[in-house]
Amino acid sequence: MTHHQSALSTLVSELLQDPDLAHEELFRRLLQAGLQDLIDAEASVKIGAERYERSPSRSTRRNGTRAKRLATPAGELDLAIPKLRAGSFYPALLHPRRRVDKALWAVICTAWIDGVSTRKAEDLVRALGNESGISKSQVSRICGEIDEVVAEFLHRRLDHTWFPYLFLDATYLDIRQGGRVVSQAVVVATGVAATGHREVLGMAIGDAETTGFWTEFLRSLRERGLRVSTPAAPEGVLLVTSDAHAGLKHAIKAVLPGASWQRCRVHFARNITQALGSARSKPVNALVSTIFAQTSPETVREAYQQVTASLEASFPKIAAMLKDAEADLTAFAAFPIEHWRKIWSNNPIERVNREIKRRADVVQIFPNRDSATRLVGAVLQDQHEEWQYGERRYISDISLRRLADMLTNDTPETTSRLLMTA
């Protein structure tokens, strides 16, 4: 804390001037000041510079603070969590993982209070540490705190960096609406940033995966700053990976011009299994997987043609599927080879969806859409922070800089050729 007076040193100065402060208040304020200094120090490491410091390692700037009240045995502490102009920050000492547990607890308690829970939900409330009951005001306070943090995360700006790769997928949750339990689509977008790290970009809940719903969701990402790729400004979304849902495909074309579409190879393999059955599909899927074992764009195309031809006699339906899907299944081949394994399937986002379902299975039926947004948003924010601070780069930042150079230093006519030989 070389460029400003720390909270702890300020308090020490105050104590020297007023030694008669109550001991209980003294301990509470000492604890609060110490925690605030630790939070500020962690923020400085995240930013790469102290407050007001000029530093070449600075990655972003402070953008005010968010109030956080922390209950401790010494009393309630009022802390200030720094907000950043780009990215998000939550201090490790406040245990961000507990956000999900708190959100889950709040959802179950809300269901209990609203009278829509079962005996199992009541048992879950007790298992989460609430033996004596919970008041509506307590649940409202907890929900309000979580909702504020989740809303800030889900509506943050996305223009702080370049996202060349975008992944889209959906899962379904049971939510109570108008006295009925209905299945609702939860759509999630993740992306690979120019740094090579993954980020959760957004989430929305709707009645179904219609073209209109996907279009509205993708437009919301663009309104928050997600850039599209144009000949004049190519550093936008270059590739979108998803399943072959018709509504999603139409929305991608309408909202993300300039982006190629990669049909998820794992979903395509499932389509083959659905068409042939589990036993008959195994050798066919093994043959199709040889397409993805190639080491150059040229051999990918050659293998694709050979596999398609070899299946025409025995499995004409699968051969027709391959012919129709060739451009979409091989879109990955137009990008650097070291990126292929990372961009040709939706596996990364499917793991996120499994974590959402694991948490949601505890609740089973959400009392309303807001409660589902609260829990899913908390899960996604924790995943985002884990990717940002605890995971090595998903894709090499060096290879992404090379990709950016190819896009900006060459004409549109030669950019495609350069990507094919990267």
Short mmCIF file of C-alpha atoms in Angstrom, two decimals, residues 200-377:
data_model
loop_
_atom_site.label_atom_id
_atom_site.label_comp_id
_atom_site.label_asym_id
_atom_site.label_seq_id
_atom_site.Cartn_x
_atom_site.Cartn_y
_atom_site.Cartn_z
CA VAL A 200 -18.89 -17.24 -19.29
CA LEU A 201 -20.50 -14.58 -21.48
CA GLY A 202 -24.18 -14.89 -20.69
CA MET A 203 -27.22 -16.89 -19.70
CA ALA A 204 -30.97 -16.62 -20.27
CA ILE A 205 -34.09 -18.64 -19.45
CA GLY A 206 -36.98 -19.00 -21.89
CA ASP A 207 -39.91 -21.23 -22.76
CA ALA A 208 -38.13 -23.11 -25.56
CA GLU A 209 -35.16 -22.99 -27.95
CA THR A 210 -37.01 -21.05 -30.62
CA THR A 211 -35.35 -18.91 -33.27
CA GLY A 212 -36.80 -15.84 -31.57
CA PHE A 213 -35.43 -16.74 -28.15
CA TRP A 214 -31.93 -17.53 -29.45
CA THR A 215 -31.96 -14.35 -31.55
CA GLU A 216 -32.90 -12.22 -28.55
CA PHE A 217 -30.17 -13.85 -26.47
CA LEU A 218 -27.44 -13.35 -29.07
CA ARG A 219 -28.53 -9.76 -29.61
CA SER A 220 -28.18 -9.14 -25.89
CA LEU A 221 -24.54 -10.33 -26.12
CA ARG A 222 -23.91 -7.92 -28.98
CA GLU A 223 -25.57 -5.06 -27.10
CA ARG A 224 -23.15 -5.73 -24.24
CA GLY A 225 -20.20 -5.37 -26.60
CA LEU A 226 -19.55 -8.78 -28.19
CA ARG A 227 -18.01 -7.90 -31.54
CA VAL A 228 -18.77 -9.46 -34.91
CA SER A 229 -16.11 -9.97 -37.57
CA THR A 230 -16.16 -7.71 -40.65
CA PRO A 231 -13.61 -7.20 -43.44
CA ALA A 232 -12.78 -3.77 -41.99
CA ALA A 233 -12.62 -5.01 -38.36
CA PRO A 234 -11.99 -8.78 -38.44
CA GLU A 235 -11.37 -9.20 -34.70
CA GLY A 236 -14.84 -10.39 -33.83
CA VAL A 237 -16.47 -13.80 -33.37
CA LEU A 238 -14.92 -16.05 -36.02
CA LEU A 239 -16.42 -19.43 -35.13
CA VAL A 240 -19.53 -20.55 -33.23
CA THR A 241 -19.69 -24.15 -32.01
CA SER A 242 -23.07 -25.67 -31.14
CA ASP A 243 -25.46 -28.49 -31.91
CA ALA A 244 -27.61 -28.43 -35.03
CA HIS A 245 -30.77 -26.96 -33.45
CA ALA A 246 -32.59 -25.20 -36.28
CA GLY A 247 -33.58 -22.16 -34.21
CA LEU A 248 -30.02 -21.65 -33.05
CA LYS A 249 -28.58 -21.96 -36.56
CA HIS A 250 -30.94 -19.31 -37.90
CA ALA A 251 -30.14 -16.98 -34.99
CA ILE A 252 -26.38 -17.32 -35.53
CA LYS A 253 -26.74 -16.37 -39.20
CA ALA A 254 -28.92 -13.38 -38.37
CA VAL A 255 -27.02 -11.94 -35.40
CA LEU A 256 -23.40 -13.02 -35.90
CA PRO A 257 -22.55 -12.31 -39.55
CA GLY A 258 -18.97 -13.06 -40.43
CA ALA A 259 -18.82 -16.08 -38.11
CA SER A 260 -18.47 -19.66 -39.34
CA TRP A 261 -20.56 -22.37 -37.70
CA GLN A 262 -18.98 -25.58 -36.40
CA ARG A 263 -21.44 -28.39 -35.86
CA CYS A 264 -20.42 -30.18 -32.68
CA ARG A 265 -18.83 -33.50 -33.63
CA VAL A 266 -20.03 -35.13 -30.39
CA HIS A 267 -23.64 -34.19 -31.10
CA PHE A 268 -23.25 -35.51 -34.66
CA ALA A 269 -21.97 -38.83 -33.29
CA ARG A 270 -25.09 -38.98 -31.09
CA ASN A 271 -27.23 -38.35 -34.18
CA ILE A 272 -25.58 -41.39 -35.83
CA THR A 273 -26.29 -43.49 -32.72
CA GLN A 274 -29.94 -42.40 -32.75
CA ALA A 275 -30.21 -43.38 -36.42
CA LEU A 276 -28.52 -46.81 -36.14
CA GLY A 277 -28.79 -47.88 -32.53
CA SER A 278 -25.97 -48.32 -30.05
CA ALA A 279 -24.44 -51.55 -31.38
CA ARG A 280 -24.50 -50.76 -35.11
CA SER A 281 -23.31 -47.18 -34.63
CA LYS A 282 -20.04 -48.01 -32.87
CA PRO A 283 -18.00 -49.05 -35.96
CA VAL A 284 -19.56 -46.21 -37.98
CA ASN A 285 -18.65 -43.60 -35.38
CA ALA A 286 -15.16 -45.05 -35.16
CA LEU A 287 -14.80 -44.64 -38.92
CA VAL A 288 -16.13 -41.05 -38.82
CA SER A 289 -13.68 -40.20 -36.03
CA THR A 290 -10.77 -40.83 -38.41
CA ILE A 291 -11.72 -37.57 -40.12
CA PHE A 292 -10.74 -35.73 -36.94
CA ALA A 293 -7.45 -37.58 -36.62
CA GLN A 294 -5.93 -35.79 -39.63
CA THR A 295 -3.15 -33.23 -39.37
CA SER A 296 -3.86 -30.81 -42.21
CA PRO A 297 -6.91 -29.18 -43.81
CA GLU A 298 -6.21 -31.05 -47.05
CA THR A 299 -6.16 -34.50 -45.42
CA VAL A 300 -9.32 -33.62 -43.46
CA ARG A 301 -11.17 -33.02 -46.73
CA GLU A 302 -9.72 -36.18 -48.30
CA ALA A 303 -10.63 -38.34 -45.32
CA TYR A 304 -14.14 -36.88 -45.25
CA GLN A 305 -14.73 -37.83 -48.89
CA GLN A 306 -13.31 -41.34 -48.37
CA VAL A 307 -15.40 -42.02 -45.26
CA THR A 308 -18.57 -40.76 -46.94
CA ALA A 309 -17.95 -42.92 -50.01
CA SER A 310 -17.22 -46.03 -47.93
CA LEU A 311 -20.57 -45.74 -46.12
CA GLU A 312 -22.79 -45.22 -49.17
CA ALA A 313 -23.38 -48.94 -49.82
CA SER A 314 -23.92 -50.21 -46.28
CA PHE A 315 -25.27 -47.07 -44.55
CA PRO A 316 -26.73 -44.76 -47.20
CA LYS A 317 -28.62 -42.69 -44.62
CA ILE A 318 -25.41 -41.91 -42.71
CA ALA A 319 -23.56 -41.14 -45.97
CA ALA A 320 -26.31 -38.65 -46.84
CA MET A 321 -26.02 -37.08 -43.40
CA LEU A 322 -22.27 -36.65 -43.90
CA LYS A 323 -22.72 -35.08 -47.34
CA ASP A 324 -25.21 -32.56 -45.99
CA ALA A 325 -23.03 -31.69 -42.98
CA GLU A 326 -19.60 -31.51 -44.63
CA ALA A 327 -19.11 -27.73 -44.53
CA ASP A 328 -20.41 -27.52 -40.94
CA LEU A 329 -18.51 -30.51 -39.52
CA THR A 330 -15.19 -29.36 -41.01
CA ALA A 331 -15.39 -25.63 -40.27
CA PHE A 332 -12.64 -26.11 -37.66
CA ALA A 333 -10.13 -26.90 -40.43
CA ALA A 334 -9.97 -23.24 -41.47
CA PHE A 335 -8.29 -22.35 -38.15
CA PRO A 336 -4.87 -23.04 -36.63
CA ILE A 337 -4.33 -26.76 -36.16
CA GLU A 338 -3.45 -26.41 -32.48
CA HIS A 339 -6.96 -25.01 -31.90
CA TRP A 340 -8.82 -27.89 -33.54
CA ARG A 341 -9.37 -30.10 -30.49
CA LYS A 342 -10.66 -27.10 -28.56
CA ILE A 343 -13.19 -25.84 -31.09
CA TRP A 344 -14.69 -28.85 -32.89
CA SER A 345 -17.07 -29.87 -30.09
CA ASN A 346 -19.23 -28.43 -27.34
CA ASN A 347 -17.68 -30.59 -24.62
CA PRO A 348 -16.45 -27.66 -22.48
CA ILE A 349 -19.88 -26.04 -22.18
CA GLU A 350 -21.55 -29.42 -21.65
CA ARG A 351 -19.43 -29.85 -18.53
CA VAL A 352 -20.80 -26.52 -17.31
CA ASN A 353 -24.33 -27.73 -18.00
CA ARG A 354 -23.70 -30.89 -15.99
CA GLU A 355 -22.70 -28.75 -13.01
CA ILE A 356 -25.88 -26.69 -13.42
CA LYS A 357 -27.96 -29.87 -13.46
CA ARG A 358 -26.13 -31.29 -10.44
CA ARG A 359 -27.04 -28.23 -8.39
CA ALA A 360 -30.55 -27.97 -9.82
CA ASP A 361 -31.29 -31.63 -9.03
CA VAL A 362 -31.17 -30.74 -5.34
CA VAL A 363 -34.01 -28.25 -5.83
CA GLN A 364 -35.85 -30.42 -8.41
CA ILE A 365 -38.60 -27.83 -9.06
CA PHE A 366 -37.79 -24.13 -8.90
CA PRO A 367 -40.52 -21.96 -7.36
CA ASN A 368 -40.12 -19.29 -10.07
CA ARG A 369 -37.82 -18.16 -12.88
CA ASP A 370 -35.99 -15.64 -10.66
CA SER A 371 -34.88 -18.40 -8.29
CA ALA A 372 -33.56 -20.44 -11.22
CA THR A 373 -31.65 -17.42 -12.54
CA ARG A 374 -30.20 -16.88 -9.06
CA LEU A 375 -28.80 -20.40 -8.71
CA VAL A 376 -27.68 -20.88 -12.32
CA GLY A 377 -26.10 -17.41 -12.36
#
